[in-house]
Amino acid sequence: MPDLLLELFSEEIPARMQAKAADDLRRMVTDKLVAEGLVYEGAKAFATPRRLALTVHGIPARQPDLKTERRGPKVGAPDAAVQGFLKATGLKSLDEAKIQRDPKGDFYIGLIEKPGRDAIDVLAEIVPVIIRTFPWPKSMRWGARSGKPGSLNWVRPLHAITATFGPETEEPDVVKFEVDGIQSGQTTYGHRFLAPAPISVRRFEDYEAKLLAAKVVLDPERRKDAILTDAKQLAFAQGFELVEDQNLLDEVAGLVEWPVVLMGSFEPEFLKTPDEVIRATIRNNQKCFVVRDPKTGKLASKFILVANIEATDGGKTIIAGNERVIRARLSDAKFFYETDLKTKLEGRLPKFDQIVFHEKLGTQAERIKRIERLAAEIAPLVGADVAKATRAAHLAKADLLTEVVGEFPEVQGLMGKYYALAQGEDASVAAACEEHYKPQGPADRVPTDPVSVVVALADKIDTLVGFWAIDEKPTGSKDPYALRRAALGVIRLIAENALRLSLIKVAGSALAGLSVKPADASKLPSDLLAFFADRLKVQLREQGARHDLVDAVFALGGQDDLLMIVRRVEALGKFLDSDDGKNLLAGTKRASNILSIEEKKDKRSFDGAPDAALYSLAEEKALAKAIGEVKAEASAAVAKEDFAAAMSAMAKLRPPVDAFFDKVRVNDDDPKVRENRLKLLNEIRSATRAVADFSKIQD
């Protein structure tokens, strides 16, 4: 079957837009093809700085013919209705129509046959529409035509469109169309400097090979691999190792079509500046990689750049130009760092009195005081030194006002650690200045130093309680204050450090420190707890665990110790994976379903202890005895926080529950016996609630 080759050749596309643009092109073209009845076999899109390219293979040469039936007027309808029906269906007379019988009468049915079109004609129709409606984040108009209504908007000036279609064994045809004066054809261009001459292409294999010969690596993944391999080898040859940076690699691969890796250097005196500042300076300003000395683990006074040209002088001029810029930038960074060291962190804090954190939550200075107060309360619960935790909370935000963080916001916290150590602060206090922002995502590490954990918890809980108090909760996909991330951070801090905290008490303490109070302050902690439950479910789902078990545990009420909730959920999950767990769940649900039906019918609940004198069958007596034993055993195990033992106790219910449902008829003819047996079913439900609400668990 025929294949499509499409290329949109333009001026440089910003690197950050390329991956999405390639995916959008693939999606838009293939969606249109399928909508037109042209089901393809496969598609792949590519992007370089100057082109978007797409290959779609296995497209049918022609659309299938379509046959549809159209219902017309009743037999005997007025002539005007009949004529309208004939015109709409293309029939010459009613003799060509069928008659369909219906309870409301006989109706004319017209068969409309729509012959399929050649796929190349369909493509010539849909591709221009896609080009004109392409969803660039930012676009522009250019040239003489830009002032005309309906002129093309594109990310950068579009110069050429290549579009060919045909089977592998034949010469492909050009998909002929025009967009804003640009005629489609089969001509593209190679590297801007190394091979700028026009290239005639036929199909994708031919296109990719000719581009490679013209110094253009089409596939971005291939460019990344080449850059990474060459950079590692170049660093190794000089006795260094590359500091890998995936985000930078992605960006650099979008800046070059023919990557050429080179190494430059800078003065060793700049290495007195922290490694992270050097790396941020070189990365942000010149998109270059840094290298380290494998013996010391420290940065070396070298950098690796990626050029887009094979220079005749071997890259000397390119290297010199980058060295000149990097030297100037590092000089600035060194100045900023040395200037920052002249002022102690504490000396910067008064400026926070003039900086508003949020109009309803006060200044940054007020927020820092709240975090200090909360840290002092949490510290004993975590086993942290109260004085160190309070000191760390006092200084943690100070580096936001430094010159280096102002220039490179991504090193906030980290610079706080460096400055704290430089002014002689305790190592735990310095570490907390950096780590109190963590974890910032699922892949970020969780602090383990008690002081860092305390300040991280205080910071995040103050944020959550504060925005809850002013009713700025996340809605739908909107979460402008990153409250979901903060809640997940709290969960990970507690779970991974095995901390025992009452979230309701801590949230209440944080609320007490706020100057603004919500209308119903008493509901805020429990409201926030429900939010934590939702975040815990999200985390468990991402880990492949059953999130419905969180509901089953939270439904018991009074559960605000996240560590115990996580452990109970883990034990419950293991239990339900066993045969005993699965069967007991089925039995419990059966009991609950019967009770629900009978309670609705009788308009009453069947609470209260069953009457042992009314047991007439051995299975009733055995179940009642087992429930009493299991209740006591499971409750004792839960009290000791031995959830595995509690689940083992619950497993003992399985045989008597199975036997009861096998041998006992619940709806006995004797009303007293029926009521007693329904109470016994309620006892099953009550017994399992020692560990979880089984009704919340999905089958």
XYZ file of C-alpha atoms in Angstrom:
699
model
C 0.000 0.000 0.000
C 1.151 3.604 -0.575
C 3.124 5.712 1.910
C 2.980 9.429 2.654
C 6.021 11.659 3.123
C 5.322 15.140 4.460
C 7.877 17.785 5.406
C 7.262 21.364 6.507
C 10.528 23.285 6.067
C 10.919 26.595 7.901
C 13.209 28.909 9.783
C 14.438 27.664 13.185
C 11.744 26.142 15.394
C 12.361 26.762 19.140
C 13.782 23.597 20.703
C 11.158 23.518 23.453
C 8.359 23.283 20.867
C 9.746 20.594 18.588
C 8.747 17.364 20.334
C 5.131 18.419 20.831
C 4.902 19.824 17.307
C 6.073 16.514 15.815
C 3.520 14.631 17.910
C 0.763 17.102 16.974
C 1.546 16.670 13.267
C 1.380 12.880 13.538
C -1.843 12.969 15.531
C -3.627 15.514 13.339
C -2.786 13.798 10.046
C -3.562 10.278 11.225
C -6.819 11.338 12.920
C -7.967 12.955 9.677
C -7.005 9.884 7.653
C -8.993 7.575 9.920
C -11.961 9.965 9.858
C -11.878 9.733 6.059
C -11.905 5.932 6.154
C -8.188 5.601 5.345
C -6.890 3.302 8.079
C -3.075 3.300 7.992
C -0.531 0.764 9.275
C 1.953 3.034 11.056
C 3.195 6.595 11.411
C 6.265 8.353 12.785
C 7.087 12.046 13.092
C 10.437 13.822 13.381
C 11.689 17.308 14.150
C 14.907 19.223 13.561
C 15.479 22.940 14.111
C 14.285 23.667 10.566
C 11.714 21.026 9.744
C 8.809 18.903 10.860
C 8.592 15.600 9.007
C 6.062 12.787 8.968
C 5.929 9.382 7.340
C 2.695 7.388 7.290
C 2.888 3.958 5.716
C 0.249 1.482 4.640
C -2.416 3.971 3.561
C -5.088 2.527 1.224
C -4.855 3.973 -2.276
C -8.554 4.780 -2.218
C -11.368 5.401 0.237
C -13.955 2.622 0.524
C -17.290 3.200 -1.209
C -20.020 4.175 1.241
C -23.630 3.049 1.119
C -26.142 4.670 3.435
C -29.912 4.496 3.710
C -31.951 7.659 4.075
C -35.498 7.582 5.329
C -37.912 9.650 3.311
C -41.547 10.731 3.565
C -44.551 8.478 4.026
C -46.053 6.768 1.020
C -48.659 9.149 -0.314
C -46.934 12.248 1.077
C -47.313 15.616 -0.721
C -45.352 15.982 -3.968
C -43.103 18.712 -2.522
C -41.858 16.311 0.189
C -41.299 13.566 -2.382
C -39.346 15.868 -4.687
C -37.165 17.066 -1.796
C -36.435 13.445 -0.886
C -35.495 12.549 -4.486
C -33.192 15.560 -4.733
C -31.472 14.815 -1.419
C -30.859 11.154 -2.294
C -30.047 11.642 -5.977
C -32.774 9.220 -7.063
C -34.453 9.780 -10.425
C -37.856 8.519 -9.351
C -39.632 6.733 -6.533
C -39.228 3.482 -8.476
C -35.582 3.483 -7.295
C -36.626 3.772 -3.643
C -37.571 0.962 -1.277
C -40.640 0.946 0.913
C -40.191 0.133 4.590
C -43.113 -0.855 6.769
C -43.383 0.860 10.151
C -46.078 0.914 12.871
C -46.671 4.548 11.936
C -47.047 3.750 8.220
C -45.019 2.909 5.116
C -41.989 5.081 4.364
C -39.746 5.517 1.352
C -36.092 4.530 1.869
C -33.396 5.842 -0.445
C -30.051 4.075 -0.871
C -27.283 6.648 -1.252
C -24.059 5.388 -2.739
C -21.012 7.571 -2.263
C -18.008 6.362 -4.215
C -14.657 6.631 -2.402
C -12.044 9.095 -3.578
C -8.388 8.529 -4.290
C -6.341 8.887 -1.097
C -4.015 11.421 -2.761
C -7.000 13.718 -3.376
C -8.099 13.356 0.238
C -4.564 14.216 1.401
C -4.469 17.267 -0.856
C -7.593 18.441 0.925
C -6.739 17.709 4.564
C -3.030 18.668 4.764
C -3.544 22.397 3.972
C -6.244 22.554 6.660
C -3.870 20.975 9.190
C -1.109 23.436 8.302
C -3.433 26.416 8.696
C -4.853 25.202 12.026
C -1.612 23.881 13.536
C -1.572 24.515 17.334
C 1.708 26.362 17.867
C 2.006 27.966 21.336
C 3.196 31.113 19.557
C 3.083 31.897 15.853
C 3.825 34.745 13.460
C 3.048 36.154 10.028
C 5.697 37.430 7.654
C 6.410 38.941 4.263
C 4.213 40.802 1.821
C 1.274 38.447 2.311
C 1.150 38.937 6.090
C -1.169 41.923 5.828
C -3.790 40.039 3.858
C -6.807 38.501 5.621
C -6.398 34.780 6.250
C -2.637 34.778 5.769
C -0.735 31.849 7.255
C 0.412 31.858 10.869
C 3.406 29.602 11.577
C 5.976 29.387 14.325
C 8.651 30.815 12.010
C 8.522 31.669 8.276
C 7.565 28.553 6.309
C 9.634 28.143 3.138
C 8.792 24.811 1.525
C 6.398 21.876 1.727
C 7.373 18.394 0.601
C 4.473 15.986 0.102
C 4.733 12.714 -1.829
C 2.454 9.689 -1.918
C 2.810 6.350 -3.616
C 3.595 2.640 -3.285
C 7.104 1.385 -2.590
C 7.457 -0.199 -6.000
C 6.494 2.856 -8.041
C 7.558 6.460 -8.456
C 5.473 8.445 -5.927
C 3.252 11.332 -6.933
C 3.343 14.810 -5.451
C 0.335 15.580 -3.271
C -0.566 18.835 -4.978
C -1.842 21.753 -2.922
C -0.887 25.312 -2.061
C -0.732 27.149 1.261
C -0.281 30.904 1.286
C 1.584 30.911 -2.003
C 3.788 27.903 -1.107
C 3.293 25.060 -3.573
C 3.821 21.516 -2.354
C 6.510 19.554 -4.155
C 9.348 17.108 -3.581
C 12.190 19.517 -2.948
C 13.806 20.016 0.441
C 17.108 21.427 1.682
C 20.007 20.105 3.706
C 22.156 21.796 6.345
C 21.989 25.595 6.191
C 25.775 25.997 5.816
C 27.236 22.602 4.994
C 24.801 21.557 2.230
C 22.333 24.339 1.400
C 21.535 23.178 -2.153
C 18.022 21.917 -2.986
C 17.433 18.156 -2.780
C 14.822 16.223 -4.735
C 13.252 13.418 -2.673
C 10.787 10.641 -3.450
C 9.800 8.617 -0.396
C 10.852 8.506 3.267
C 13.839 6.152 2.975
C 15.210 8.223 0.107
C 14.454 11.443 2.007
C 16.192 10.386 5.240
C 19.271 9.072 3.424
C 19.674 12.214 1.298
C 19.284 14.450 4.354
C 22.005 12.514 6.154
C 24.281 12.964 3.144
C 23.412 16.682 3.330
C 24.547 16.868 6.967
C 21.099 16.644 8.605
C 20.334 13.969 11.219
C 16.556 13.777 11.021
C 15.752 11.660 14.084
C 16.102 13.657 17.343
C 16.821 10.467 19.297
C 19.717 9.729 16.980
C 21.041 13.258 17.509
C 20.808 12.822 21.277
C 22.656 9.514 21.156
C 25.404 11.040 19.005
C 25.815 14.039 21.314
C 25.895 11.928 24.474
C 28.327 9.360 23.066
C 30.704 11.952 21.619
C 30.582 14.098 24.761
C 31.394 11.130 27.012
C 34.251 10.048 24.775
C 35.696 13.550 24.533
C 35.560 13.980 28.316
C 37.080 10.536 28.915
C 39.927 11.259 26.499
C 40.858 14.277 28.662
C 40.634 12.314 31.914
C 37.228 13.676 32.932
C 33.652 12.424 33.035
C 30.571 14.121 31.645
C 27.974 15.478 34.076
C 24.881 14.184 32.325
C 21.818 16.401 32.036
C 18.823 14.936 30.221
C 16.876 18.188 29.955
C 19.882 20.002 28.514
C 20.503 17.111 26.121
C 16.910 17.331 24.885
C 17.268 21.063 24.338
C 20.655 20.942 22.614
C 19.450 18.186 20.261
C 16.741 20.642 19.198
C 19.291 23.344 18.400
C 21.435 21.425 15.891
C 20.896 19.362 12.769
C 24.487 18.122 12.521
C 25.922 17.882 16.059
C 29.639 18.481 16.475
C 30.931 18.102 20.040
C 33.819 20.340 21.190
C 35.544 21.079 24.497
C 36.429 24.492 25.916
C 37.937 25.678 29.191
C 37.793 28.477 31.740
C 40.096 29.765 34.466
C 40.452 27.435 37.506
C 39.923 30.410 39.859
C 36.200 30.256 39.060
C 36.045 26.815 40.706
C 35.976 28.589 44.082
C 32.311 29.260 43.284
C 29.979 26.339 44.207
C 29.725 23.663 41.525
C 25.973 24.133 41.162
C 26.391 27.835 40.396
C 29.046 27.118 37.761
C 26.836 24.475 36.206
C 23.757 26.733 36.200
C 25.780 29.589 34.677
C 27.222 27.493 31.856
C 23.987 25.636 31.235
C 21.598 28.584 31.256
C 23.743 31.024 29.298
C 25.490 28.842 26.729
C 23.631 25.504 26.755
C 26.892 23.717 27.514
C 27.665 20.644 29.609
C 30.145 20.572 32.474
C 32.622 17.814 33.331
C 33.995 16.571 36.626
C 37.245 15.088 37.811
C 36.420 11.445 38.640
C 39.148 11.397 41.310
C 37.704 14.251 43.365
C 34.092 14.332 42.189
C 34.441 18.103 41.774
C 33.923 20.071 38.585
C 36.872 20.618 36.292
C 37.599 23.916 34.538
C 36.306 22.514 31.244
C 32.979 22.496 29.438
C 31.514 20.704 26.444
C 29.605 22.538 23.747
C 27.653 21.248 20.769
C 28.130 23.130 17.510
C 25.936 22.856 14.422
C 28.774 22.970 11.911
C 32.049 21.303 10.995
C 34.315 24.340 11.082
C 37.337 24.554 8.809
C 39.554 25.502 11.757
C 38.437 22.472 13.776
C 36.119 24.579 15.915
C 38.765 26.886 17.432
C 36.803 30.051 16.712
C 33.572 28.531 18.060
C 35.317 27.376 21.237
C 36.950 30.780 21.731
C 33.606 32.556 21.366
C 31.953 30.305 23.938
C 34.910 30.669 26.307
C 34.656 34.431 26.087
C 30.958 34.440 27.001
C 31.312 31.811 29.732
C 34.256 33.659 31.272
C 32.141 36.815 31.549
C 29.156 34.926 32.986
C 31.281 33.059 35.520
C 32.867 36.327 36.546
C 29.387 37.695 37.274
C 28.423 34.565 39.202
C 31.631 34.711 41.251
C 30.929 38.354 42.066
C 27.345 37.549 43.115
C 28.526 34.682 45.323
C 31.264 36.701 47.029
C 28.888 39.624 47.532
C 26.308 37.313 49.131
C 28.883 35.972 51.587
C 29.384 39.466 52.992
C 25.864 39.538 54.447
C 24.684 36.898 56.922
C 21.424 35.109 56.197
C 19.803 36.556 59.290
C 20.708 40.061 58.133
C 18.492 39.605 55.063
C 15.347 38.668 56.976
C 14.027 42.207 57.703
C 13.391 42.661 53.960
C 10.721 39.962 54.201
C 8.535 42.436 56.136
C 7.969 44.243 52.825
C 7.367 41.101 50.738
C 3.790 39.791 50.630
C 3.431 36.012 50.594
C -0.312 36.236 49.871
C -2.630 39.162 50.429
C -4.811 37.106 52.794
C -1.956 35.259 54.508
C 0.354 38.168 55.210
C 4.032 38.777 54.521
C 6.882 36.345 54.103
C 8.132 37.460 57.525
C 4.832 36.426 59.116
C 4.958 33.112 57.313
C 8.509 32.434 58.529
C 7.348 33.035 62.124
C 4.501 30.545 61.628
C 6.900 27.931 60.247
C 9.269 28.492 63.212
C 6.405 28.035 65.678
C 5.123 24.901 63.958
C 8.628 23.450 63.644
C 9.121 23.836 67.399
C 5.915 21.863 68.006
C 6.703 19.102 65.490
C 10.362 18.650 66.497
C 9.717 16.569 69.673
C 7.357 14.299 67.709
C 10.087 13.577 65.169
C 12.972 13.310 67.608
C 14.663 16.470 66.356
C 16.489 19.081 68.403
C 13.963 21.874 68.994
C 16.551 24.670 68.984
C 18.129 23.480 65.725
C 14.735 22.998 64.068
C 13.632 26.497 65.081
C 16.919 28.012 63.889
C 16.661 26.202 60.544
C 13.064 27.360 60.068
C 14.208 30.910 60.868
C 16.915 30.903 58.159
C 15.490 28.538 55.525
C 13.960 31.201 53.263
C 16.706 33.816 53.600
C 18.626 32.801 50.474
C 15.650 33.889 48.347
C 16.995 37.429 48.782
C 20.548 36.650 47.652
C 22.099 37.735 44.362
C 22.860 34.202 43.180
C 19.301 32.927 43.729
C 17.977 36.069 42.068
C 20.021 35.160 39.000
C 19.464 31.382 39.191
C 16.194 30.588 41.019
C 16.754 26.853 40.529
C 19.509 26.873 43.189
C 17.270 28.230 45.956
C 17.698 26.235 49.132
C 21.013 24.853 47.933
C 22.628 28.294 48.236
C 21.038 28.648 51.642
C 23.003 25.580 52.707
C 26.274 26.984 51.360
C 25.758 30.362 53.009
C 24.706 28.760 56.313
C 27.825 26.607 56.378
C 29.992 29.616 55.467
C 28.657 31.561 58.463
C 29.263 28.643 60.839
C 25.745 27.263 61.291
C 25.245 23.699 62.502
C 25.403 21.102 59.682
C 21.796 19.997 60.326
C 20.578 23.591 60.180
C 22.439 24.135 56.894
C 21.098 20.893 55.425
C 17.544 21.908 56.337
C 17.960 25.183 54.423
C 18.389 23.084 51.283
C 16.151 20.112 52.037
C 13.035 21.791 53.404
C 11.717 22.136 49.833
C 11.949 18.378 49.316
C 10.444 16.187 48.049
C 9.278 18.282 45.106
C 8.020 15.371 43.043
C 7.700 11.577 42.985
C 11.291 11.175 41.762
C 12.795 13.595 44.286
C 14.542 12.212 47.355
C 13.034 12.516 50.827
C 15.109 14.164 53.593
C 16.129 11.899 56.452
C 17.894 14.315 58.824
C 15.340 15.020 61.613
C 15.844 18.791 61.449
C 15.293 18.812 57.670
C 12.198 16.630 58.061
C 10.730 18.977 60.680
C 11.200 22.143 58.607
C 9.963 20.420 55.430
C 6.799 19.290 57.236
C 6.238 22.687 58.853
C 6.681 24.499 55.538
C 4.278 22.242 53.635
C 1.642 21.983 56.373
C 1.620 25.762 56.860
C 1.077 26.158 53.121
C -1.762 23.625 53.050
C -3.552 24.914 56.140
C -3.127 28.531 55.059
C -4.660 28.086 51.629
C -7.366 25.835 53.037
C -8.233 28.563 55.534
C -8.733 31.154 52.776
C -10.612 28.642 50.620
C -8.015 28.452 47.850
C -8.241 24.688 47.389
C -7.302 22.917 44.145
C -10.201 22.640 41.708
C -10.204 20.169 38.836
C -6.872 20.342 37.057
C -6.068 23.763 38.534
C -3.638 23.871 41.433
C -1.830 27.240 41.240
C -0.232 26.889 44.679
C 0.956 23.281 44.138
C -1.066 22.031 47.112
C -1.351 18.505 45.739
C 2.434 18.326 45.513
C 2.730 19.647 49.079
C 0.330 16.992 50.386
C 2.193 14.212 48.585
C 5.400 15.611 50.062
C 3.950 15.361 53.577
C 2.812 11.789 52.932
C 6.257 10.729 51.707
C 8.048 12.499 54.570
C 5.899 10.655 57.092
C 5.811 7.247 55.411
C 9.461 7.010 54.369
C 10.742 8.269 57.720
C 8.260 6.098 59.684
C 6.917 9.097 61.630
C 4.019 8.961 64.072
C 2.021 12.183 63.735
C -1.592 13.130 64.282
C -2.341 15.171 61.168
C -5.471 16.636 62.725
C -3.520 17.920 65.734
C -0.685 19.315 63.620
C -3.147 20.979 61.229
C -5.007 22.440 64.227
C -1.755 23.827 65.578
C -0.928 25.378 62.198
C -4.412 26.898 62.049
C -3.927 28.440 65.484
C -0.912 30.352 64.150
C -2.876 31.997 61.333
C -4.172 35.523 61.721
C -7.042 34.703 59.353
C -9.591 32.097 60.427
C -12.070 30.273 58.158
C -15.811 30.573 58.777
C -15.954 27.041 60.230
C -12.485 26.454 61.655
C -13.509 23.203 63.355
C -14.059 21.492 60.010
C -10.729 22.484 58.452
C -8.496 19.704 59.887
C -10.901 16.902 58.910
C -11.468 18.556 55.519
C -7.728 18.617 54.971
C -7.471 14.991 56.113
C -9.869 13.966 53.340
C -7.559 15.739 50.881
C -4.613 13.733 52.237
C -6.660 10.553 51.777
C -7.192 11.422 48.110
C -3.475 12.140 47.630
C -2.574 8.869 49.355
C -4.845 7.040 46.917
C -3.076 8.733 44.010
C 0.320 7.698 45.349
C -0.763 4.093 45.903
C -2.269 3.968 42.419
C 1.020 5.175 40.929
C 2.829 2.475 42.895
C 0.463 -0.148 41.511
C -1.356 -0.659 44.827
C -5.128 -0.743 45.376
C -6.337 2.737 46.170
C -9.806 1.508 47.237
C -8.206 0.072 50.372
C -7.473 3.630 51.532
C -11.227 4.312 51.520
C -11.810 1.080 53.455
C -9.386 2.154 56.183
C -10.405 5.848 56.313
C -14.076 4.834 56.548
C -13.434 3.561 60.082
C -13.078 7.186 61.212
C -10.512 8.747 63.498
C -7.664 7.737 61.188
C -5.167 10.583 60.998
C -1.888 8.741 61.597
C -0.662 8.378 58.008
C 2.032 5.858 58.866
C -0.487 3.528 60.511
C -2.908 4.014 57.631
C -0.223 3.040 55.109
C 0.766 -0.018 57.151
C -2.845 -1.085 57.596
C -3.476 -0.668 53.863
C -0.379 -2.742 53.040
C -1.454 -5.542 55.402
C -5.017 -5.458 54.066
C -3.740 -5.647 50.485
C -1.636 -8.730 51.244
C -4.587 -10.353 53.026
C -6.963 -9.764 50.117
C -4.436 -11.302 47.731
C -4.778 -14.592 49.622
C -7.582 -17.117 49.113
C -8.805 -16.562 52.667
C -8.975 -12.822 52.063
C -10.799 -13.111 48.748
C -13.371 -15.549 50.126
C -13.923 -13.607 53.330
C -14.438 -10.437 51.288
C -17.016 -12.262 49.148
C -18.776 -13.595 52.263
C -18.766 -10.197 53.964
C -20.169 -8.513 50.861
C -22.849 -11.189 50.615
C -23.793 -10.535 54.237
C -23.873 -6.768 53.610
C -26.029 -7.151 50.493
C -28.558 -9.341 52.306
C -28.672 -6.902 55.212
C -29.133 -3.905 52.904
C -32.092 -5.555 51.190
C -33.745 -6.667 54.417
C -33.097 -3.378 56.230
C -34.702 -1.504 53.352
C -37.645 -3.905 53.324
C -38.199 -3.764 57.107
C -37.180 -0.104 57.390
C -34.935 -0.873 60.352
C -31.409 -1.960 61.178
C -30.456 -5.269 62.755
C -28.097 -4.028 65.421
C -27.676 -5.653 68.790
C -26.353 -8.990 69.914
C -28.045 -12.137 68.567
C -29.859 -14.401 71.030
C -27.808 -17.580 71.465
C -30.950 -19.447 72.554
C -32.354 -19.074 69.045
C -29.416 -20.856 67.377
C -30.759 -24.157 66.055
C -27.999 -25.153 63.642
C -24.382 -26.046 64.348
C -23.229 -23.592 61.653
C -24.905 -20.699 63.471
C -23.236 -21.599 66.737
C -19.850 -22.075 65.061
C -20.086 -18.705 63.327
C -21.148 -16.906 66.501
C -18.262 -18.462 68.439
C -15.751 -17.593 65.691
C -16.965 -13.988 65.503
C -16.500 -13.528 69.252
C -12.982 -14.962 69.157
C -11.923 -13.115 66.018
C -13.284 -9.779 67.253
C -11.248 -9.992 70.421
C -8.114 -11.283 68.705
C -8.232 -8.780 65.808
C -8.988 -5.824 68.088
C -6.087 -6.756 70.370
C -3.745 -7.038 67.380
C -4.873 -3.676 65.998
C -4.345 -2.099 69.413
C -0.763 -3.393 69.287
C -0.512 -2.090 65.681
C 0.224 -5.624 64.519
C -1.890 -5.489 61.389
C -0.521 -8.717 59.947
C -1.731 -10.549 63.070
C -5.107 -8.816 62.770
C -5.451 -10.101 59.211
C -4.461 -13.617 60.327
C -7.218 -13.443 62.912
C -9.721 -12.334 60.270
C -8.770 -15.346 58.150
C -10.268 -17.617 60.820
C -13.717 -16.281 59.907
C -13.614 -17.722 56.420
C -14.572 -21.400 57.160
C -17.558 -20.629 59.459
C -18.809 -17.866 57.119
C -18.621 -20.245 54.133
C -20.372 -22.989 56.102
C -23.093 -20.582 57.299
C -24.018 -19.480 53.781
C -23.848 -23.069 52.575
C -26.139 -24.598 55.201
C -28.255 -21.819 56.747
C -31.316 -20.144 55.258
C -31.296 -16.571 56.550
C -34.934 -15.698 55.748
C -36.433 -18.369 57.981
C -40.216 -18.679 58.244
C -40.001 -17.927 61.964
C -39.666 -14.096 62.240
C -37.597 -14.364 65.431
C -35.131 -16.800 63.860
C -34.926 -14.612 60.737
C -34.196 -11.506 62.827
C -31.598 -13.381 64.871
C -29.820 -14.614 61.758
C -29.797 -11.112 60.279
C -28.203 -9.871 63.514
C -25.593 -12.591 63.096
C -24.862 -11.289 59.584
C -24.461 -7.834 61.082
C -21.926 -9.320 63.494
C -19.861 -10.490 60.488
C -19.864 -6.935 59.185
C -19.021 -5.579 62.618
C -16.162 -8.061 63.127
C -14.433 -7.127 59.868
C -14.639 -3.442 60.772
C -11.940 -4.123 63.333
C -9.508 -3.808 60.409
C -11.419 -2.045 57.600
C -14.814 -1.271 56.137
C -15.079 -4.149 53.669
C -18.047 -2.525 51.916
C -15.642 0.082 50.481
C -13.434 -2.548 48.877
C -13.969 -3.185 45.181
C -14.393 -6.781 44.027
